[in-house]
Amino acid sequence: MRGPLRAIAAGCLLALLGACNGNPPLDFVIGSGSENRTLEPIVQDFCRAKGVTCRFDYQGSLDIGLALTDASPTFDAVWPANAIWIEMFDTGKRVRDLTPITRSPVILGLRRSKAEALGWVGRPVSTADIVAAVKGGRLSYLASSATQSNSGAGSYLAMLSAALGSPDAITLADLRKPGVQDTVKALLAGTVRTAGSSAWLADLYLKSLDRGIQYDGLWNYEAVLAETNAELKRRGAEPLYAIYPTDGVAAANSPLGFIERGKGPGPRAFFEALQKHMLSPETQGRLVAQGRRPAVGEAAGAEPDPAWNFDPARLVPLIRMPEPAVVRAALDLYQEALRRPSLTVYCLDFSGSMGGTGETELKKAMRFVLSHDEASRVLVQNGAGDRIVVIPFDSRVRRVTRASGSKADAPVLIAAIDGNDASGGTNIYACAEAGLREIRSTPDAGRYLPAIVLMTDGRSEDHQQGFLDVWRQTGADVPVFGITFGDADRRQLDTLADATRARVFDGRTSLREAFRAVRGYN
């Protein structure tokens, strides 16, 4: 485009954005997957050049999909990891011009010494090899939740495809095949920690190294593993070795789409310009430099790193993505039957300050998360193999209720919670310690992924060190997740979460959403 024409086009766009007529500058919100955090500067450079205020709202792929079911979405654009989440939940067809921006396959990154011990360095590795290593007790890993994170869903769907041994897309009939379920269940049994975010999972791996804890590896995007290895190299730590299963992998296609929110022509004009910019050869080159594969074609110019088997120009066999209805059925199967079962202790604050709204909201939130039909709408339902412990507390621990995650046991747990009234003081540490005792005394506790979920609206007397001493003595990897409400002292929950390599969720706006989110981490 010649200079004068380019100036006219830019002027037209600025007029549409309101920058030429005295109107406030455009505020543009992008609902984005966490894996795009390192790409945000590329977008923000463009936003500044156009005089637009861009805000990223980082959420899991499921959260982005669920936001499209609301009457009034809060995004002007969506940028999830994969289009399947839009296809499953955008029944009103609100998202327009959904177009892939980058690609990144979901692969297995192992500590190089572990890959060498397994004899996997420099040779092809199949899913059958991985199954054998897990069954033999020689391999375990971190993995995102298949129902809450796209990387988790991608690795899981690839496992299903490999278990079928067919290049065809998975069907509903395939999901019912016992041999397929047995293979995938064996693979998922290797999971030792899970998360609702790909970026958080990588951070967990790095944070654990700081504490002297070495996991064998993690399932994640090729690009996230590249970023993780860059940090490991900076620290002088052992790199992760890339395993590309020969049976096929799923790939994120990172689509960017527009949502019409009745804000006039400005947002649409800006979106079209942004999308064009992200697909331009110059920007695609910048994305490739960050370990991504381009939206179209192969990653010419990407630098492979043989030291950890990284090669973003390598052709990898991709599985065929199933139809949305099959994906949904597969995710239900994962949540209810195939994933490693969880052992969850809910420490619930019924101190006096929870009286009124707090007590009502807590009971509603727990009724939601424990009720199979309610929770299944957002893919956080418990499975029959899960174990659940409910411990209401104030300044002391109240009655402990234990049950399975089966649909039949839910009323028992809900009744135990509903029978409590708010009164007394607050001692979060007494409840957390009681939770540790429950986990330790559970028969065959090693079968489960354990966690304590501690919800409070107040500040406890400081018995933190005593609890952490007991936690360390157990020798188990038991994260303590926090949920805040009201005037909760976040610092106390943050300290527990940091020490146990967990995280804290803000329940002040919605306890229901906080309890839903924490389910992706257990």
Short mmCIF file of N, CA, C and O in Angstrom, two decimals, residues 58-179:
data_model
loop_
_atom_site.label_atom_id
_atom_site.label_comp_id
_atom_site.label_asym_id
_atom_site.label_seq_id
_atom_site.Cartn_x
_atom_site.Cartn_y
_atom_site.Cartn_z
N TYR A 58 -7.19 -13.67 31.64
CA TYR A 58 -6.68 -15.03 31.48
C TYR A 58 -7.57 -16.03 32.20
O TYR A 58 -7.80 -15.92 33.41
N GLN A 59 -8.06 -16.98 31.46
CA GLN A 59 -8.94 -18.00 32.00
C GLN A 59 -8.61 -19.33 31.33
O GLN A 59 -7.98 -19.38 30.27
N GLY A 60 -9.08 -20.42 31.96
CA GLY A 60 -8.94 -21.72 31.34
C GLY A 60 -9.84 -21.81 30.12
O GLY A 60 -10.79 -21.04 29.96
N SER A 61 -9.53 -22.77 29.25
CA SER A 61 -10.33 -22.92 28.03
C SER A 61 -11.79 -23.21 28.35
O SER A 61 -12.69 -22.72 27.67
N LEU A 62 -12.04 -24.00 29.39
CA LEU A 62 -13.42 -24.26 29.79
C LEU A 62 -14.11 -22.99 30.23
O LEU A 62 -15.25 -22.72 29.87
N ASP A 63 -13.41 -22.18 31.02
CA ASP A 63 -13.99 -20.92 31.51
C ASP A 63 -14.38 -20.01 30.35
O ASP A 63 -15.42 -19.36 30.37
N ILE A 64 -13.52 -19.96 29.33
CA ILE A 64 -13.82 -19.13 28.17
C ILE A 64 -15.07 -19.65 27.47
O ILE A 64 -15.96 -18.88 27.08
N GLY A 65 -15.16 -20.97 27.32
CA GLY A 65 -16.35 -21.55 26.71
C GLY A 65 -17.61 -21.27 27.51
O GLY A 65 -18.64 -20.87 26.97
N LEU A 66 -17.51 -21.43 28.85
CA LEU A 66 -18.68 -21.20 29.71
C LEU A 66 -19.12 -19.74 29.68
O LEU A 66 -20.31 -19.44 29.80
N ALA A 67 -18.16 -18.82 29.53
CA ALA A 67 -18.51 -17.40 29.48
C ALA A 67 -19.43 -17.09 28.31
O ALA A 67 -20.23 -16.14 28.36
N LEU A 68 -19.37 -17.91 27.27
CA LEU A 68 -20.20 -17.67 26.09
C LEU A 68 -21.64 -18.10 26.32
O LEU A 68 -22.51 -17.79 25.51
N THR A 69 -21.90 -18.81 27.42
CA THR A 69 -23.27 -19.18 27.74
C THR A 69 -23.98 -18.12 28.57
O THR A 69 -25.18 -18.20 28.79
N ASP A 70 -23.22 -17.11 29.04
CA ASP A 70 -23.82 -16.02 29.82
C ASP A 70 -24.62 -15.10 28.91
O ASP A 70 -24.35 -14.98 27.71
N ALA A 71 -25.58 -14.41 29.50
CA ALA A 71 -26.40 -13.49 28.72
C ALA A 71 -25.56 -12.34 28.17
O ALA A 71 -25.81 -11.85 27.07
N SER A 72 -24.57 -11.90 28.94
CA SER A 72 -23.74 -10.77 28.52
C SER A 72 -22.27 -11.10 28.71
O SER A 72 -21.69 -10.83 29.76
N PRO A 73 -21.62 -11.70 27.70
CA PRO A 73 -20.19 -11.99 27.81
C PRO A 73 -19.39 -10.72 28.06
O PRO A 73 -19.75 -9.63 27.61
N THR A 74 -18.30 -10.86 28.79
CA THR A 74 -17.48 -9.69 29.14
C THR A 74 -16.28 -9.53 28.21
O THR A 74 -15.43 -8.68 28.44
N PHE A 75 -16.19 -10.35 27.16
CA PHE A 75 -15.07 -10.28 26.23
C PHE A 75 -15.49 -9.62 24.93
O PHE A 75 -16.62 -9.78 24.47
N ASP A 76 -14.54 -8.92 24.31
CA ASP A 76 -14.71 -8.47 22.92
C ASP A 76 -14.14 -9.49 21.95
O ASP A 76 -14.51 -9.51 20.77
N ALA A 77 -13.22 -10.30 22.44
CA ALA A 77 -12.62 -11.34 21.62
C ALA A 77 -12.24 -12.51 22.52
O ALA A 77 -12.03 -12.34 23.73
N VAL A 78 -12.16 -13.70 21.93
CA VAL A 78 -11.71 -14.88 22.66
C VAL A 78 -10.46 -15.42 21.97
O VAL A 78 -10.32 -15.37 20.75
N TRP A 79 -9.55 -15.94 22.80
CA TRP A 79 -8.30 -16.51 22.29
C TRP A 79 -7.97 -17.76 23.12
O TRP A 79 -7.01 -17.79 23.86
N PRO A 80 -8.81 -18.79 23.01
CA PRO A 80 -8.56 -20.02 23.76
C PRO A 80 -7.48 -20.85 23.09
O PRO A 80 -6.98 -20.50 22.02
N ALA A 81 -7.15 -21.97 23.71
CA ALA A 81 -6.12 -22.84 23.14
C ALA A 81 -6.64 -23.63 21.95
O ALA A 81 -5.87 -23.99 21.06
N ASN A 82 -7.93 -23.92 21.94
CA ASN A 82 -8.46 -24.76 20.88
C ASN A 82 -9.91 -24.39 20.58
O ASN A 82 -10.66 -24.01 21.49
N ALA A 83 -10.30 -24.55 19.33
CA ALA A 83 -11.66 -24.21 18.91
C ALA A 83 -12.71 -25.15 19.49
O ALA A 83 -13.89 -24.81 19.52
N ILE A 84 -12.31 -26.32 19.99
CA ILE A 84 -13.32 -27.28 20.48
C ILE A 84 -14.13 -26.70 21.64
O ILE A 84 -15.31 -27.03 21.80
N TRP A 85 -13.51 -25.83 22.46
CA TRP A 85 -14.22 -25.28 23.61
C TRP A 85 -15.28 -24.27 23.16
O TRP A 85 -16.32 -24.13 23.81
N ILE A 86 -15.03 -23.59 22.06
CA ILE A 86 -16.03 -22.69 21.49
C ILE A 86 -17.15 -23.51 20.85
O ILE A 86 -18.34 -23.22 21.03
N GLU A 87 -16.77 -24.56 20.13
CA GLU A 87 -17.76 -25.39 19.45
C GLU A 87 -18.70 -26.08 20.45
O GLU A 87 -19.88 -26.26 20.17
N MET A 88 -18.17 -26.46 21.62
CA MET A 88 -19.00 -27.15 22.61
C MET A 88 -19.98 -26.22 23.31
O MET A 88 -21.10 -26.62 23.63
N PHE A 89 -19.55 -24.99 23.59
CA PHE A 89 -20.36 -24.13 24.45
C PHE A 89 -21.01 -22.94 23.75
O PHE A 89 -21.97 -22.37 24.28
N ASP A 90 -20.53 -22.54 22.60
CA ASP A 90 -21.09 -21.37 21.93
C ASP A 90 -22.31 -21.76 21.09
O ASP A 90 -22.31 -21.64 19.86
N THR A 91 -23.35 -22.20 21.78
CA THR A 91 -24.55 -22.66 21.08
C THR A 91 -25.28 -21.51 20.39
O THR A 91 -26.00 -21.71 19.42
N GLY A 92 -25.09 -20.29 20.88
CA GLY A 92 -25.72 -19.13 20.27
C GLY A 92 -24.93 -18.55 19.11
O GLY A 92 -25.35 -17.54 18.52
N LYS A 93 -23.81 -19.17 18.79
CA LYS A 93 -22.95 -18.72 17.68
C LYS A 93 -22.59 -17.25 17.80
O LYS A 93 -22.68 -16.46 16.85
N ARG A 94 -22.13 -16.86 18.99
CA ARG A 94 -21.75 -15.47 19.23
C ARG A 94 -20.36 -15.15 18.68
O ARG A 94 -20.07 -14.00 18.36
N VAL A 95 -19.50 -16.14 18.62
CA VAL A 95 -18.12 -15.90 18.19
C VAL A 95 -18.07 -15.91 16.67
O VAL A 95 -18.54 -16.84 16.02
N ARG A 96 -17.50 -14.87 16.12
CA ARG A 96 -17.39 -14.72 14.67
C ARG A 96 -15.93 -14.75 14.24
O ARG A 96 -15.05 -14.33 14.98
N ASP A 97 -15.70 -15.20 13.01
CA ASP A 97 -14.37 -15.17 12.39
C ASP A 97 -13.30 -15.82 13.25
O ASP A 97 -12.19 -15.31 13.40
N LEU A 98 -13.63 -16.97 13.83
CA LEU A 98 -12.67 -17.70 14.66
C LEU A 98 -11.59 -18.29 13.75
O LEU A 98 -11.87 -19.15 12.91
N THR A 99 -10.36 -17.83 13.92
CA THR A 99 -9.27 -18.19 13.01
C THR A 99 -8.02 -18.56 13.79
O THR A 99 -7.60 -17.82 14.68
N PRO A 100 -7.40 -19.72 13.48
CA PRO A 100 -6.16 -20.12 14.17
C PRO A 100 -5.04 -19.10 13.99
O PRO A 100 -4.86 -18.55 12.90
N ILE A 101 -4.28 -18.86 15.06
CA ILE A 101 -3.17 -17.91 15.04
C ILE A 101 -1.83 -18.64 15.11
O ILE A 101 -0.87 -18.28 14.42
N THR A 102 -1.73 -19.64 15.97
CA THR A 102 -0.52 -20.45 16.07
C THR A 102 -0.93 -21.90 16.32
O THR A 102 -2.10 -22.19 16.58
N ARG A 103 0.06 -22.78 16.29
CA ARG A 103 -0.18 -24.17 16.65
C ARG A 103 0.90 -24.62 17.63
O ARG A 103 2.03 -24.12 17.59
N SER A 104 0.53 -25.56 18.50
CA SER A 104 1.53 -26.14 19.40
C SER A 104 1.03 -27.50 19.86
O SER A 104 -0.04 -27.61 20.49
N PRO A 105 1.76 -28.57 19.54
CA PRO A 105 1.31 -29.91 19.95
C PRO A 105 1.51 -30.13 21.45
O PRO A 105 2.40 -29.53 22.07
N VAL A 106 0.68 -30.97 22.03
CA VAL A 106 0.80 -31.35 23.44
C VAL A 106 1.68 -32.60 23.50
O VAL A 106 1.33 -33.64 22.92
N ILE A 107 2.81 -32.49 24.17
CA ILE A 107 3.77 -33.59 24.22
C ILE A 107 4.19 -33.84 25.68
O ILE A 107 3.77 -33.12 26.59
N LEU A 108 5.04 -34.83 25.86
CA LEU A 108 5.53 -35.18 27.19
C LEU A 108 6.96 -34.70 27.34
O LEU A 108 7.83 -35.06 26.53
N GLY A 109 7.20 -33.89 28.36
CA GLY A 109 8.56 -33.45 28.66
C GLY A 109 9.07 -34.18 29.89
O GLY A 109 8.47 -34.10 30.96
N LEU A 110 10.18 -34.92 29.75
CA LEU A 110 10.75 -35.68 30.86
C LEU A 110 12.13 -35.15 31.22
O LEU A 110 12.89 -34.71 30.33
N ARG A 111 12.46 -35.20 32.51
CA ARG A 111 13.84 -34.92 32.88
C ARG A 111 14.75 -35.78 32.01
O ARG A 111 14.50 -36.97 31.82
N ARG A 112 15.79 -35.18 31.48
CA ARG A 112 16.64 -35.93 30.54
C ARG A 112 17.18 -37.21 31.18
O ARG A 112 17.25 -38.26 30.53
N SER A 113 17.53 -37.14 32.46
CA SER A 113 18.06 -38.34 33.12
C SER A 113 17.00 -39.43 33.19
O SER A 113 17.32 -40.63 33.09
N LYS A 114 15.74 -39.05 33.35
CA LYS A 114 14.66 -40.04 33.36
C LYS A 114 14.47 -40.63 31.97
O LYS A 114 14.29 -41.85 31.81
N ALA A 115 14.51 -39.77 30.94
CA ALA A 115 14.38 -40.26 29.57
C ALA A 115 15.52 -41.23 29.24
O ALA A 115 15.32 -42.25 28.57
N GLU A 116 16.74 -40.93 29.72
CA GLU A 116 17.88 -41.81 29.49
C GLU A 116 17.69 -43.13 30.22
O GLU A 116 17.97 -44.21 29.67
N ALA A 117 17.21 -43.07 31.47
CA ALA A 117 17.00 -44.29 32.24
C ALA A 117 15.97 -45.21 31.58
O ALA A 117 16.06 -46.44 31.68
N LEU A 118 14.98 -44.60 30.92
CA LEU A 118 13.96 -45.38 30.23
C LEU A 118 14.41 -45.84 28.85
O LEU A 118 13.70 -46.61 28.19
N GLY A 119 15.56 -45.37 28.40
CA GLY A 119 16.06 -45.75 27.08
C GLY A 119 15.34 -45.06 25.95
O GLY A 119 15.27 -45.58 24.83
N TRP A 120 14.83 -43.85 26.22
CA TRP A 120 14.01 -43.16 25.23
C TRP A 120 14.74 -42.04 24.49
O TRP A 120 14.16 -41.42 23.60
N VAL A 121 15.97 -41.79 24.83
CA VAL A 121 16.71 -40.72 24.16
C VAL A 121 17.16 -41.23 22.78
O VAL A 121 17.77 -42.29 22.65
N GLY A 122 16.82 -40.44 21.77
CA GLY A 122 17.28 -40.76 20.42
C GLY A 122 16.51 -41.86 19.73
O GLY A 122 16.96 -42.36 18.69
N ARG A 123 15.36 -42.25 20.27
CA ARG A 123 14.56 -43.27 19.58
C ARG A 123 13.07 -42.93 19.67
O ARG A 123 12.63 -42.20 20.58
N PRO A 124 12.25 -43.44 18.73
CA PRO A 124 10.80 -43.19 18.79
C PRO A 124 10.19 -43.81 20.05
O PRO A 124 10.62 -44.88 20.50
N VAL A 125 9.19 -43.14 20.58
CA VAL A 125 8.49 -43.62 21.78
C VAL A 125 7.00 -43.69 21.47
O VAL A 125 6.40 -42.70 21.02
N SER A 126 6.38 -44.82 21.73
CA SER A 126 4.95 -45.01 21.48
C SER A 126 4.18 -44.89 22.79
O SER A 126 4.75 -44.93 23.89
N THR A 127 2.88 -44.79 22.67
CA THR A 127 2.02 -44.77 23.86
C THR A 127 2.17 -46.07 24.63
O THR A 127 2.13 -46.08 25.87
N ALA A 128 2.34 -47.18 23.94
CA ALA A 128 2.54 -48.47 24.62
C ALA A 128 3.78 -48.44 25.50
O ALA A 128 3.80 -49.01 26.60
N ASP A 129 4.85 -47.75 25.04
CA ASP A 129 6.05 -47.60 25.86
C ASP A 129 5.74 -46.83 27.14
O ASP A 129 6.22 -47.17 28.23
N ILE A 130 4.94 -45.78 27.00
CA ILE A 130 4.59 -44.95 28.16
C ILE A 130 3.73 -45.75 29.14
O ILE A 130 3.94 -45.70 30.36
N VAL A 131 2.76 -46.50 28.61
CA VAL A 131 1.91 -47.34 29.47
C VAL A 131 2.75 -48.33 30.26
O VAL A 131 2.59 -48.50 31.47
N ALA A 132 3.70 -48.98 29.59
CA ALA A 132 4.54 -49.97 30.25
C ALA A 132 5.37 -49.33 31.36
O ALA A 132 5.53 -49.92 32.44
N ALA A 133 5.88 -48.13 31.11
CA ALA A 133 6.69 -47.45 32.13
C ALA A 133 5.86 -47.07 33.34
O ALA A 133 6.30 -47.20 34.49
N VAL A 134 4.62 -46.59 33.11
CA VAL A 134 3.75 -46.23 34.22
C VAL A 134 3.36 -47.47 35.01
O VAL A 134 3.43 -47.50 36.25
N LYS A 135 2.96 -48.52 34.31
CA LYS A 135 2.56 -49.75 35.00
C LYS A 135 3.71 -50.36 35.80
O LYS A 135 3.50 -50.95 36.86
N GLY A 136 4.92 -50.18 35.28
CA GLY A 136 6.08 -50.72 35.97
C GLY A 136 6.58 -49.86 37.11
O GLY A 136 7.60 -50.19 37.74
N GLY A 137 5.88 -48.75 37.39
CA GLY A 137 6.28 -47.87 38.47
C GLY A 137 7.53 -47.08 38.18
O GLY A 137 8.18 -46.55 39.09
N ARG A 138 7.91 -46.97 36.89
CA ARG A 138 9.14 -46.27 36.52
C ARG A 138 8.88 -44.85 36.03
O ARG A 138 9.84 -44.13 35.71
N LEU A 139 7.60 -44.44 35.94
CA LEU A 139 7.29 -43.14 35.38
C LEU A 139 6.03 -42.56 36.00
O LEU A 139 5.02 -43.26 36.15
N SER A 140 6.11 -41.29 36.34
CA SER A 140 4.93 -40.52 36.77
C SER A 140 5.12 -39.11 36.25
O SER A 140 6.20 -38.72 35.82
N TYR A 141 4.05 -38.31 36.29
CA TYR A 141 4.14 -36.97 35.70
C TYR A 141 3.05 -36.04 36.21
O TYR A 141 2.06 -36.47 36.80
N LEU A 142 3.26 -34.77 35.94
CA LEU A 142 2.25 -33.74 36.15
C LEU A 142 1.40 -33.66 34.89
O LEU A 142 1.90 -33.86 33.78
N ALA A 143 0.11 -33.36 35.05
CA ALA A 143 -0.76 -33.23 33.88
C ALA A 143 -1.92 -32.31 34.22
O ALA A 143 -2.44 -32.33 35.33
N SER A 144 -2.32 -31.49 33.27
CA SER A 144 -3.47 -30.62 33.48
C SER A 144 -4.76 -31.45 33.43
O SER A 144 -4.82 -32.49 32.78
N SER A 145 -5.79 -30.95 34.09
CA SER A 145 -7.09 -31.60 34.06
C SER A 145 -7.66 -31.58 32.65
O SER A 145 -7.71 -30.53 32.00
N ALA A 146 -8.13 -32.73 32.18
CA ALA A 146 -8.70 -32.79 30.83
C ALA A 146 -9.99 -32.01 30.71
O ALA A 146 -10.34 -31.55 29.62
N THR A 147 -10.70 -31.80 31.82
CA THR A 147 -11.98 -31.10 31.74
C THR A 147 -11.85 -29.60 31.99
O THR A 147 -12.80 -28.86 31.76
N GLN A 148 -10.69 -29.16 32.44
CA GLN A 148 -10.53 -27.74 32.77
C GLN A 148 -9.45 -27.05 31.96
O GLN A 148 -9.38 -25.82 31.94
N SER A 149 -8.59 -27.80 31.29
CA SER A 149 -7.47 -27.22 30.57
C SER A 149 -7.33 -27.90 29.21
O SER A 149 -7.44 -29.12 29.11
N ASN A 150 -7.05 -27.11 28.19
CA ASN A 150 -6.94 -27.69 26.85
C ASN A 150 -5.75 -28.63 26.72
O ASN A 150 -5.82 -29.63 26.01
N SER A 151 -4.63 -28.32 27.37
CA SER A 151 -3.49 -29.23 27.26
C SER A 151 -3.82 -30.58 27.87
O SER A 151 -3.41 -31.63 27.36
N GLY A 152 -4.59 -30.56 28.97
CA GLY A 152 -5.03 -31.82 29.57
C GLY A 152 -5.97 -32.57 28.65
O GLY A 152 -5.88 -33.79 28.49
N ALA A 153 -6.91 -31.84 28.05
CA ALA A 153 -7.83 -32.46 27.11
C ALA A 153 -7.09 -33.02 25.91
O ALA A 153 -7.39 -34.12 25.42
N GLY A 154 -6.09 -32.28 25.41
CA GLY A 154 -5.34 -32.73 24.25
C GLY A 154 -4.58 -34.02 24.51
O GLY A 154 -4.62 -34.96 23.69
N SER A 155 -3.86 -34.07 25.62
CA SER A 155 -3.11 -35.29 25.93
C SER A 155 -4.06 -36.47 26.15
O SER A 155 -3.78 -37.60 25.71
N TYR A 156 -5.19 -36.21 26.78
CA TYR A 156 -6.18 -37.27 27.04
C TYR A 156 -6.79 -37.79 25.75
O TYR A 156 -6.90 -39.01 25.54
N LEU A 157 -7.20 -36.91 24.85
CA LEU A 157 -7.79 -37.34 23.58
C LEU A 157 -6.77 -38.11 22.74
O LEU A 157 -7.12 -39.06 22.04
N ALA A 158 -5.51 -37.70 22.80
CA ALA A 158 -4.46 -38.44 22.10
C ALA A 158 -4.29 -39.83 22.69
O ALA A 158 -4.04 -40.81 21.97
N MET A 159 -4.41 -39.94 24.01
CA MET A 159 -4.35 -41.26 24.66
C MET A 159 -5.48 -42.16 24.17
O MET A 159 -5.27 -43.34 23.88
N LEU A 160 -6.68 -41.60 24.10
CA LEU A 160 -7.83 -42.37 23.60
C LEU A 160 -7.59 -42.83 22.16
O LEU A 160 -7.84 -43.99 21.81
N SER A 161 -7.10 -41.92 21.34
CA SER A 161 -6.85 -42.25 19.95
C SER A 161 -5.80 -43.35 19.82
O SER A 161 -5.95 -44.28 19.03
N ALA A 162 -4.72 -43.25 20.62
CA ALA A 162 -3.67 -44.26 20.57
C ALA A 162 -4.19 -45.61 21.05
O ALA A 162 -3.83 -46.66 20.51
N ALA A 163 -5.04 -45.60 22.06
CA ALA A 163 -5.60 -46.85 22.58
C ALA A 163 -6.47 -47.54 21.54
O ALA A 163 -6.57 -48.77 21.50
N LEU A 164 -7.09 -46.75 20.66
CA LEU A 164 -7.92 -47.32 19.59
C LEU A 164 -7.06 -47.88 18.47
O LEU A 164 -7.48 -48.81 17.75
N GLY A 165 -5.88 -47.30 18.29
CA GLY A 165 -5.00 -47.77 17.23
C GLY A 165 -5.54 -47.51 15.84
O GLY A 165 -5.27 -48.26 14.90
N SER A 166 -6.32 -46.45 15.69
CA SER A 166 -6.93 -46.14 14.40
C SER A 166 -6.75 -44.66 14.11
O SER A 166 -6.85 -43.82 15.01
N PRO A 167 -6.51 -44.30 12.84
CA PRO A 167 -6.37 -42.88 12.50
C PRO A 167 -7.70 -42.15 12.42
O PRO A 167 -7.74 -40.93 12.29
N ASP A 168 -8.82 -42.90 12.48
CA ASP A 168 -10.13 -42.27 12.39
C ASP A 168 -10.45 -41.51 13.67
O ASP A 168 -9.93 -41.80 14.76
N ALA A 169 -11.34 -40.53 13.56
CA ALA A 169 -11.77 -39.76 14.73
C ALA A 169 -12.52 -40.67 15.70
O ALA A 169 -13.23 -41.60 15.29
N ILE A 170 -12.36 -40.40 16.97
CA ILE A 170 -13.02 -41.19 18.02
C ILE A 170 -14.53 -41.03 17.91
O ILE A 170 -15.04 -39.93 17.66
N THR A 171 -15.25 -42.13 18.11
CA THR A 171 -16.71 -42.10 18.10
C THR A 171 -17.25 -42.42 19.48
O THR A 171 -16.51 -42.88 20.37
N LEU A 172 -18.55 -42.24 19.66
CA LEU A 172 -19.18 -42.59 20.94
C LEU A 172 -19.04 -44.08 21.24
O LEU A 172 -18.82 -44.48 22.38
N ALA A 173 -19.15 -44.91 20.20
CA ALA A 173 -19.00 -46.36 20.39
C ALA A 173 -17.59 -46.72 20.87
O ALA A 173 -17.41 -47.62 21.69
N ASP A 174 -16.59 -45.98 20.37
CA ASP A 174 -15.21 -46.25 20.78
C ASP A 174 -15.02 -46.04 22.28
O ASP A 174 -14.24 -46.76 22.92
N LEU A 175 -15.70 -45.05 22.83
CA LEU A 175 -15.54 -44.74 24.25
C LEU A 175 -16.02 -45.86 25.15
O LEU A 175 -15.61 -45.96 26.31
N ARG A 176 -16.89 -46.71 24.62
CA ARG A 176 -17.45 -47.80 25.43
C ARG A 176 -16.61 -49.07 25.38
O ARG A 176 -16.94 -50.05 26.04
N LYS A 177 -15.54 -49.07 24.63
CA LYS A 177 -14.71 -50.27 24.50
C LYS A 177 -13.85 -50.45 25.75
O LYS A 177 -13.01 -49.59 26.06
N PRO A 178 -14.02 -51.58 26.47
CA PRO A 178 -13.26 -51.78 27.72
C PRO A 178 -11.76 -51.70 27.54
O PRO A 178 -11.05 -51.14 28.38
N GLY A 179 -11.22 -52.25 26.47
CA GLY A 179 -9.78 -52.20 26.27
C GLY A 179 -9.25 -50.79 26.16
O GLY A 179 -8.17 -50.48 26.67
#
